[in-house]
Amino acid sequence: MLSFSNFARDLFTIRKALLLALILFAAGGVMGWMGTGSLQRLLSQQLEGLSEISGSLKEASHPQWSFFQFIFLNNSIKGVLIIFLGAIFGILPALFLLINGAVIGYLIHLSALQGLDLFELIVKGLLPHGIIEIPAIIIACAFGLQFGWKVISDLFSSAATREQRSGAWPIFMRQTLRASIWTVILLFVAAVIESTITFSLLS
């Protein structure tokens, strides 16, 4: 049930939701890059909050272990929750994608304005762990969007149609369980990389 091949097949069945999740994340990145006014203040607050957390973790007796614990628990809890919170019409996964994309877009734009080395930021700061972490988050949000779509479809369909689709819900719930487990696995690997390789590269 938990094999990667089954997980890959699940991804194919939600390919439209995956595409939508990718578009929302990219749109968030563009918003973050172009952000002005209240959006800029919001993103600045997000980065300041992350900076404060990072500073406190660096002062721990074992900073790399502290980084790993925080990154893994924070990302994995959010990753799993966002799948099931998608039942609220897919609103929260969509917002999560836009905000996370915006934070990255704003960070890169701010670094460019400050004359920082973007190659170092992207290759050393984002790429090592982001190549796993970002797809994992997009996949989790895609399942959340699919969850929302299924709820909306059932709400606005006839009783006969809902009865025909009733057998699809157990299958989808097994898929979300499998997606949750693989999301945690992928985010665990990403947290290991971020707390070791990324940490060393940026130290």
Coordinates of C-alpha atoms in Angstrom, one line a residue:
M1 CA 0.0 0.0 0.0
L2 CA 2.8 2.4 0.9
S3 CA 5.1 1.6 -2.0
F4 CA 6.5 4.5 -4.0
S5 CA 5.0 3.1 -7.2
N6 CA 1.5 3.4 -5.7
F7 CA 2.3 6.9 -4.6
A8 CA 3.5 7.8 -8.1
R9 CA 0.2 6.4 -9.6
D10 CA -1.7 8.5 -7.1
L11 CA 0.1 11.6 -8.3
F12 CA -0.9 10.8 -11.9
T13 CA -4.6 10.7 -10.8
I14 CA -4.4 14.2 -9.4
R15 CA -2.3 15.6 -12.2
K16 CA -4.7 18.6 -12.7
A17 CA -4.5 19.5 -9.1
L18 CA -0.7 19.2 -9.2
L19 CA -0.6 21.6 -12.2
L20 CA -2.9 24.0 -10.4
A21 CA -0.7 23.8 -7.2
L22 CA 2.4 24.5 -9.3
I23 CA 0.7 27.5 -11.0
L24 CA -0.4 28.9 -7.6
F25 CA 3.2 28.5 -6.1
A26 CA 4.7 30.3 -9.2
A27 CA 2.0 33.0 -9.0
G28 CA 3.0 33.5 -5.3
G29 CA 6.6 33.8 -6.4
V30 CA 5.7 36.6 -8.9
M31 CA 3.6 38.4 -6.2
G32 CA 6.5 38.2 -3.8
W33 CA 8.9 39.6 -6.4
M34 CA 6.6 42.5 -7.3
G35 CA 5.2 42.9 -3.8
T36 CA 4.5 46.5 -2.6
G37 CA 2.7 48.2 0.2
S38 CA 0.8 45.9 2.7
L39 CA 2.0 42.7 0.9
Q40 CA 5.6 43.8 1.3
R41 CA 5.1 44.5 5.0
L42 CA 3.5 41.1 5.5
L43 CA 6.3 39.3 3.8
S44 CA 8.9 41.4 5.7
Q45 CA 7.2 40.3 8.9
Q46 CA 7.4 36.7 7.8
L47 CA 11.1 36.9 7.1
E48 CA 11.8 38.8 10.3
G49 CA 10.0 36.0 12.2
L50 CA 12.1 33.3 10.5
S51 CA 15.2 35.3 11.2
E52 CA 14.4 35.5 14.9
I53 CA 13.8 31.8 15.0
S54 CA 17.0 31.1 13.1
G55 CA 19.0 33.3 15.5
S56 CA 17.6 31.5 18.6
L57 CA 18.3 28.1 17.1
K58 CA 21.9 29.0 16.3
E59 CA 22.4 29.8 20.0
A60 CA 21.4 26.3 21.1
S61 CA 24.0 24.0 22.4
H62 CA 23.5 21.7 19.4
P63 CA 22.4 24.1 16.6
Q64 CA 22.3 21.6 13.8
W65 CA 20.1 19.2 15.8
S66 CA 17.9 22.1 16.9
F67 CA 17.5 23.2 13.2
F68 CA 16.6 19.7 12.2
Q69 CA 14.0 19.3 14.9
F70 CA 12.3 22.6 14.1
I71 CA 12.4 22.3 10.3
F72 CA 11.2 18.7 10.3
L73 CA 8.4 19.1 12.8
N74 CA 7.2 22.5 11.4
N75 CA 7.2 21.3 7.8
S76 CA 5.8 17.8 8.3
I77 CA 3.0 18.9 10.6
K78 CA 2.0 21.7 8.2
G79 CA 2.4 19.3 5.2
V80 CA 0.0 16.7 6.6
L81 CA -2.5 19.2 8.0
I82 CA -2.7 21.1 4.7
I83 CA -3.8 17.9 2.9
F84 CA -6.8 17.4 5.2
L85 CA -7.6 21.1 5.7
G86 CA -8.1 21.1 2.0
A87 CA -11.5 19.7 2.7
I88 CA -12.6 23.3 3.5
F89 CA -13.1 23.9 -0.3
G90 CA -9.3 23.9 -1.0
I91 CA -8.9 27.4 0.3
L92 CA -6.1 26.8 2.8
P93 CA -3.8 24.9 0.4
A94 CA -4.2 27.6 -2.2
L95 CA -3.3 30.3 0.4
F96 CA -0.4 28.2 1.6
L97 CA 1.0 27.9 -1.9
L98 CA 0.6 31.6 -2.6
I99 CA 2.3 32.7 0.7
N100 CA 5.2 30.3 0.5
G101 CA 5.8 31.2 -3.1
A102 CA 5.6 34.9 -2.2
V103 CA 8.1 34.5 0.6
I104 CA 10.7 32.9 -1.7
G105 CA 10.0 35.4 -4.5
Y106 CA 10.3 38.4 -2.0
L107 CA 13.5 36.9 -0.5
I108 CA 15.2 36.5 -3.9
H109 CA 14.1 40.0 -5.0
L110 CA 15.2 41.6 -1.7
S111 CA 18.6 39.9 -2.0
A112 CA 19.0 41.2 -5.5
L113 CA 18.2 44.8 -4.4
Q114 CA 20.8 44.5 -1.7
G115 CA 23.4 43.4 -4.1
L116 CA 23.8 39.9 -2.6
D117 CA 25.1 37.0 -4.6
L118 CA 21.9 35.3 -6.0
F119 CA 23.9 32.3 -7.2
E120 CA 25.0 31.6 -3.7
L121 CA 21.6 32.2 -2.2
I122 CA 19.8 29.9 -4.7
V123 CA 22.5 27.2 -5.1
K124 CA 23.7 27.1 -1.5
G125 CA 20.7 28.3 0.4
L126 CA 17.7 27.0 -1.4
L127 CA 18.6 24.2 -3.9
P128 CA 20.1 21.5 -1.7
H129 CA 17.0 21.0 0.4
G130 CA 14.5 22.9 -1.7
I131 CA 14.8 20.4 -4.5
I132 CA 12.9 17.9 -2.2
E133 CA 11.1 20.2 0.2
I134 CA 9.3 22.4 -2.4
P135 CA 8.0 19.5 -4.5
A136 CA 6.8 17.8 -1.3
I137 CA 4.9 20.8 -0.2
I138 CA 3.4 21.3 -3.7
I139 CA 2.3 17.6 -3.7
A140 CA 0.7 18.0 -0.2
C141 CA -1.1 21.1 -1.3
A142 CA -2.2 19.4 -4.5
F143 CA -3.9 16.6 -2.5
G144 CA -5.5 19.3 -0.4
L145 CA -6.8 21.0 -3.5
Q146 CA -8.2 17.7 -4.8
F147 CA -9.8 17.1 -1.4
G148 CA -11.5 20.5 -1.7
W149 CA -12.7 19.8 -5.3
K150 CA -14.2 16.5 -4.3
V151 CA -16.1 18.1 -1.4
I152 CA -17.4 20.9 -3.7
S153 CA -18.3 18.4 -6.4
D154 CA -20.4 16.3 -3.9
L155 CA -22.1 19.4 -2.5
F156 CA -23.3 20.6 -5.9
S157 CA -24.1 17.3 -7.5
S158 CA -27.4 15.3 -7.5
A159 CA -28.1 12.6 -4.9
A160 CA -27.8 10.0 -7.7
T161 CA -24.4 11.3 -8.8
R162 CA -23.2 11.4 -5.1
E163 CA -24.3 7.8 -4.7
Q164 CA -22.3 6.8 -7.8
R165 CA -19.2 8.6 -6.5
S166 CA -19.5 7.2 -3.0
G167 CA -17.1 4.3 -3.8
A168 CA -14.4 6.8 -4.9
W169 CA -14.1 8.3 -1.4
P170 CA -12.5 5.3 0.3
I171 CA -10.0 5.1 -2.5
F172 CA -9.2 8.8 -2.2
M173 CA -8.8 8.6 1.6
R174 CA -6.3 5.8 1.1
Q175 CA -4.4 8.0 -1.3
T176 CA -4.3 10.9 1.1
L177 CA -3.0 8.6 3.8
R178 CA -0.3 7.4 1.5
A179 CA 0.5 11.0 0.4
S180 CA 0.7 12.0 4.1
I181 CA 3.3 9.3 4.9
W182 CA 5.4 10.1 1.8
T183 CA 5.2 13.8 2.4
V184 CA 6.6 13.2 5.9
I185 CA 9.4 11.0 4.5
L186 CA 10.4 13.5 1.8
L187 CA 10.3 16.4 4.4
F188 CA 12.5 14.3 6.7
V189 CA 15.1 13.9 4.0
A190 CA 14.8 17.6 3.2
A191 CA 15.3 18.5 6.9
V192 CA 18.4 16.3 7.1
I193 CA 19.9 18.1 4.1
E194 CA 18.9 21.6 5.3
S195 CA 20.3 21.0 8.8
T196 CA 23.6 19.6 7.5
I197 CA 24.5 20.5 4.0
T198 CA 22.7 23.8 3.7
F199 CA 23.7 24.7 7.3
S200 CA 27.4 24.0 6.5
L201 CA 27.3 25.9 3.1
L202 CA 25.8 29.0 4.7
S203 CA 27.9 29.0 7.9

